Amino acid sequence: MSSRPEARPLGLFGGTFDPVHLGHLRLAEEGAESLGLAQVRWIPAGQPPHREAPRVTPAHRLEMVRLAIGDNPLFSLDDAEVAAREPSYTVRTLERLRTQEGAERPLVLLLGADAFAGLASWHRWQDILGLAHVAVAHRPGFTVAAANLPPALAPEFQARRCSPEALAASPAGCIATFAMTQLAISATQVRNLLLNGRSPRYLLPAQVIAYIEAHGLYRNT
């Protein structure tokens, strides 16, 4: 695999990040290392269509991600979904990035195992596999298996599964898996702590905690 950054796959990590926490950061960090990514581009959703509206504004969530990733040269920030007026569909973002990065650059969409299991419910989900590879993070010792996936997704997983090393060989279409350190942290858990006046220390980066406190976010108003 080439060591030139422009020749190595570009990781893409989307989500509401409501708020961004250490579990998100470890997934991106370990994904970059395990998959040989040149970089991970974080893409906060502006208006996520598949779930209830985030608790805080897109601008706040974007700024929290900016603070969380600012000291890591492997990470960069994409604000296009936040700036857009329409719902944030992954397939549209991938179409935009494919145009920007060119037809040959390997793009790798990073997903947790739970998100991957729901992929077949996403807008134009099969087109996603034509625009990028998918890399699925799982707990150590618990690999992703076709038998545990929805019927629509299982055959795609079986047909497209590849090793992490193979991601650099083509622009899109493969599904790889990688084990990541299991951190039992969820954004819902963090929001509940904040709502009840409890400390989120050691679950969020210190910069993000300071931002939340400065702006009074996630409090019971």
Tab-separated table of C-alpha atoms in Angstrom:
chain	number	residue	atom	x	y	z
A	1	MET	CA	0.000	0.000	0.000
A	2	SER	CA	1.378	3.413	-0.922
A	3	SER	CA	2.398	5.737	1.897
A	4	ARG	CA	1.514	8.858	-0.117
A	5	PRO	CA	-1.552	10.466	1.583
A	6	GLU	CA	-3.235	11.311	-1.734
A	7	ALA	CA	-2.947	7.642	-2.807
A	8	ARG	CA	-4.416	6.175	0.372
A	9	PRO	CA	-8.147	5.871	1.146
A	10	LEU	CA	-10.035	8.820	2.614
A	11	GLY	CA	-12.201	7.933	5.606
A	12	LEU	CA	-15.624	9.565	6.017
A	13	PHE	CA	-17.367	9.697	9.374
A	14	GLY	CA	-20.856	11.157	9.562
A	15	GLY	CA	-23.340	11.484	12.383
A	16	THR	CA	-25.364	13.880	14.460
A	17	PHE	CA	-22.623	14.077	17.135
A	18	ASP	CA	-25.173	15.292	19.677
A	19	PRO	CA	-22.714	15.665	21.397
A	20	VAL	CA	-19.462	14.247	20.053
A	21	HIS	CA	-17.890	11.940	22.657
A	22	LEU	CA	-14.805	9.798	23.225
A	23	GLY	CA	-16.425	6.740	21.638
A	24	HIS	CA	-16.719	8.652	18.348
A	25	LEU	CA	-13.102	9.761	18.589
A	26	ARG	CA	-11.789	6.248	19.260
A	27	LEU	CA	-13.767	4.815	16.345
A	28	ALA	CA	-12.254	7.354	13.964
A	29	GLU	CA	-8.741	6.975	15.387
A	30	GLU	CA	-8.718	3.181	15.344
A	31	GLY	CA	-10.429	3.100	11.946
A	32	ALA	CA	-7.690	5.283	10.472
A	33	GLU	CA	-4.974	3.033	11.888
A	34	SER	CA	-6.612	-0.326	11.115
A	35	LEU	CA	-7.636	0.595	7.574
A	36	GLY	CA	-4.574	2.585	6.491
A	37	LEU	CA	-6.561	5.774	5.895
A	38	ALA	CA	-4.843	8.975	4.863
A	39	GLN	CA	-7.333	11.000	6.870
A	40	VAL	CA	-10.790	10.866	8.440
A	41	ARG	CA	-13.167	13.617	7.391
A	42	TRP	CA	-15.888	14.284	9.965
A	43	ILE	CA	-19.280	15.247	8.518
A	44	PRO	CA	-21.832	16.413	11.099
A	45	ALA	CA	-25.413	16.044	9.875
A	46	GLY	CA	-27.473	19.194	9.523
A	47	GLN	CA	-30.985	17.751	9.304
A	48	PRO	CA	-30.812	13.958	9.793
A	49	PRO	CA	-33.877	12.414	8.111
A	50	HIS	CA	-33.812	9.002	9.836
A	51	ARG	CA	-34.154	10.063	13.448
A	52	GLU	CA	-35.674	12.686	15.707
A	53	ALA	CA	-34.221	16.183	15.569
A	54	PRO	CA	-30.975	16.643	17.544
A	55	ARG	CA	-31.230	18.433	20.872
A	56	VAL	CA	-28.986	21.345	19.852
A	57	THR	CA	-28.528	23.319	16.651
A	58	PRO	CA	-26.329	22.180	13.765
A	59	ALA	CA	-24.016	25.137	14.407
A	60	HIS	CA	-23.398	24.038	18.000
A	61	ARG	CA	-22.796	20.422	16.992
A	62	LEU	CA	-20.386	21.507	14.255
A	63	GLU	CA	-18.410	23.656	16.664
A	64	MET	CA	-18.204	20.850	19.240
A	65	VAL	CA	-16.740	18.517	16.598
A	66	ARG	CA	-14.307	21.247	15.538
A	67	LEU	CA	-13.089	21.536	19.128
A	68	ALA	CA	-12.909	17.763	19.633
A	69	ILE	CA	-10.781	17.017	16.561
A	70	GLY	CA	-8.722	20.187	16.332
A	71	ASP	CA	-5.496	18.751	17.762
A	72	ASN	CA	-5.437	15.598	15.602
A	73	PRO	CA	-3.750	15.961	12.177
A	74	LEU	CA	-5.511	12.782	10.987
A	75	PHE	CA	-8.899	14.482	11.272
A	76	SER	CA	-10.579	17.195	9.191
A	77	LEU	CA	-14.047	18.761	9.234
A	78	ASP	CA	-16.643	19.022	6.451
A	79	ASP	CA	-19.429	21.529	7.174
A	80	ALA	CA	-21.426	21.070	3.950
A	81	GLU	CA	-24.334	19.140	5.494
A	82	VAL	CA	-24.713	21.713	8.259
A	83	ALA	CA	-24.670	24.530	5.707
A	84	ALA	CA	-27.229	22.846	3.430
A	85	ARG	CA	-30.943	23.631	3.653
A	86	GLU	CA	-32.123	20.137	2.714
A	87	PRO	CA	-32.047	16.892	4.772
A	88	SER	CA	-28.654	15.226	5.174
A	89	TYR	CA	-28.689	12.068	3.056
A	90	THR	CA	-25.436	10.110	3.027
A	91	VAL	CA	-25.750	9.205	-0.644
A	92	ARG	CA	-25.889	12.877	-1.648
A	93	THR	CA	-22.844	13.674	0.456
A	94	LEU	CA	-20.955	10.804	-1.170
A	95	GLU	CA	-21.937	12.037	-4.628
A	96	ARG	CA	-20.547	15.474	-3.762
A	97	LEU	CA	-17.321	14.044	-2.358
A	98	ARG	CA	-16.887	11.689	-5.288
A	99	THR	CA	-17.027	14.704	-7.600
A	100	GLN	CA	-14.534	16.588	-5.446
A	101	GLU	CA	-12.080	13.730	-4.929
A	102	GLY	CA	-12.293	12.213	-8.403
A	103	ALA	CA	-13.429	8.862	-9.719
A	104	GLU	CA	-10.373	6.882	-8.585
A	105	ARG	CA	-9.837	7.995	-4.969
A	106	PRO	CA	-10.868	5.249	-2.530
A	107	LEU	CA	-13.529	6.595	-0.156
A	108	VAL	CA	-14.322	4.652	3.024
A	109	LEU	CA	-17.527	5.282	4.978
A	110	LEU	CA	-16.986	4.443	8.663
A	111	LEU	CA	-19.965	2.903	10.472
A	112	GLY	CA	-20.590	1.279	13.810
A	113	ALA	CA	-22.054	-2.231	13.713
A	114	ASP	CA	-25.527	-1.035	14.766
A	115	ALA	CA	-25.631	1.638	12.063
A	116	PHE	CA	-24.451	-0.861	9.453
A	117	ALA	CA	-27.227	-3.295	10.391
A	118	GLY	CA	-29.741	-0.578	9.480
A	119	LEU	CA	-28.065	0.381	6.200
A	120	ALA	CA	-30.784	-1.166	4.027
A	121	SER	CA	-33.276	1.406	5.393
A	122	TRP	CA	-31.170	4.362	4.212
A	123	HIS	CA	-32.101	6.476	1.194
A	124	ARG	CA	-30.697	4.858	-1.992
A	125	TRP	CA	-28.557	2.589	0.137
A	126	GLN	CA	-27.313	0.401	-2.711
A	127	ASP	CA	-25.968	3.491	-4.481
A	128	ILE	CA	-23.849	4.153	-1.383
A	129	LEU	CA	-21.898	0.958	-2.101
A	130	GLY	CA	-21.224	2.177	-5.626
A	131	LEU	CA	-19.777	5.444	-4.357
A	132	ALA	CA	-17.648	4.291	-1.422
A	133	HIS	CA	-16.379	1.340	0.523
A	134	VAL	CA	-17.947	0.679	3.911
A	135	ALA	CA	-15.884	-0.157	7.001
A	136	VAL	CA	-17.757	-1.533	10.004
A	137	ALA	CA	-16.415	-1.199	13.537
A	138	HIS	CA	-17.168	-4.055	15.916
A	139	ARG	CA	-16.256	-5.162	19.420
A	140	PRO	CA	-13.079	-7.240	19.782
A	141	GLY	CA	-14.010	-10.906	19.568
A	142	PHE	CA	-17.457	-10.234	18.054
A	143	THR	CA	-17.150	-10.122	14.285
A	144	VAL	CA	-19.908	-8.945	11.961
A	145	ALA	CA	-21.697	-11.964	10.446
A	146	ALA	CA	-24.173	-12.249	7.589
A	147	ALA	CA	-26.402	-14.446	9.749
A	148	ASN	CA	-27.014	-11.493	12.064
A	149	LEU	CA	-27.862	-8.988	9.319
A	150	PRO	CA	-31.270	-8.159	7.763
A	151	PRO	CA	-32.155	-10.284	4.704
A	152	ALA	CA	-31.664	-7.399	2.271
A	153	LEU	CA	-28.172	-6.636	3.557
A	154	ALA	CA	-26.736	-10.100	4.249
A	155	PRO	CA	-26.069	-11.100	0.596
A	156	GLU	CA	-24.410	-7.746	-0.114
A	157	PHE	CA	-22.146	-8.253	2.881
A	158	GLN	CA	-21.199	-11.754	1.759
A	159	ALA	CA	-20.504	-10.696	-1.829
A	160	ARG	CA	-18.577	-7.519	-1.027
A	161	ARG	CA	-16.583	-8.471	2.077
A	162	CYS	CA	-12.876	-7.762	1.797
A	163	SER	CA	-9.772	-7.254	3.916
A	164	PRO	CA	-8.802	-3.753	5.081
A	165	GLU	CA	-5.744	-3.945	2.830
A	166	ALA	CA	-7.976	-4.313	-0.243
A	167	LEU	CA	-9.689	-0.952	0.250
A	168	ALA	CA	-6.867	0.925	-1.465
A	169	ALA	CA	-7.147	-1.201	-4.624
A	170	SER	CA	-10.457	0.256	-5.879
A	171	PRO	CA	-12.561	3.404	-5.386
A	172	ALA	CA	-15.667	1.787	-3.886
A	173	GLY	CA	-17.807	-1.302	-3.450
A	174	CYS	CA	-16.135	-3.335	-0.695
A	175	ILE	CA	-17.172	-3.952	2.911
A	176	ALA	CA	-14.413	-4.385	5.484
A	177	THR	CA	-14.618	-4.804	9.242
A	178	PHE	CA	-12.276	-3.775	12.035
A	179	ALA	CA	-12.237	-4.283	15.774
A	180	MET	CA	-12.215	-1.229	18.010
A	181	THR	CA	-11.862	-0.679	21.731
A	182	GLN	CA	-15.325	-0.997	23.238
A	183	LEU	CA	-16.318	2.150	25.111
A	184	ALA	CA	-19.788	2.023	26.630
A	185	ILE	CA	-20.568	5.659	25.861
A	186	SER	CA	-23.616	6.965	24.035
A	187	ALA	CA	-24.780	10.472	23.215
A	188	THR	CA	-28.113	9.632	24.863
A	189	GLN	CA	-26.306	8.729	28.080
A	190	VAL	CA	-24.345	11.987	27.991
A	191	ARG	CA	-27.450	14.077	27.342
A	192	ASN	CA	-29.236	12.436	30.276
A	193	LEU	CA	-26.309	13.173	32.584
A	194	LEU	CA	-26.310	16.814	31.562
A	195	LEU	CA	-30.079	17.067	31.840
A	196	ASN	CA	-29.840	15.872	35.437
A	197	GLY	CA	-26.948	18.130	36.355
A	198	ARG	CA	-24.374	15.333	36.530
A	199	SER	CA	-20.798	15.451	35.262
A	200	PRO	CA	-19.860	14.139	31.786
A	201	ARG	CA	-16.154	14.251	32.658
A	202	TYR	CA	-14.097	11.456	31.046
A	203	LEU	CA	-16.884	10.813	28.534
A	204	LEU	CA	-16.335	13.968	26.452
A	205	PRO	CA	-13.219	15.942	25.533
A	206	ALA	CA	-12.573	18.752	27.999
A	207	GLN	CA	-12.964	21.358	25.255
A	208	VAL	CA	-16.443	20.054	24.460
A	209	ILE	CA	-17.485	20.084	28.128
A	210	ALA	CA	-16.325	23.697	28.404
A	211	TYR	CA	-18.307	24.630	25.297
A	212	ILE	CA	-21.464	22.928	26.586
A	213	GLU	CA	-21.163	24.736	29.911
A	214	ALA	CA	-20.452	28.104	28.289
A	215	HIS	CA	-23.568	27.864	26.108
A	216	GLY	CA	-25.855	26.113	28.582
A	217	LEU	CA	-26.528	23.190	26.240
A	218	TYR	CA	-28.568	20.084	27.089
A	219	ARG	CA	-30.002	21.606	30.222
A	220	ASN	CA	-33.654	21.238	31.193
A	221	THR	CA	-35.185	24.480	29.970
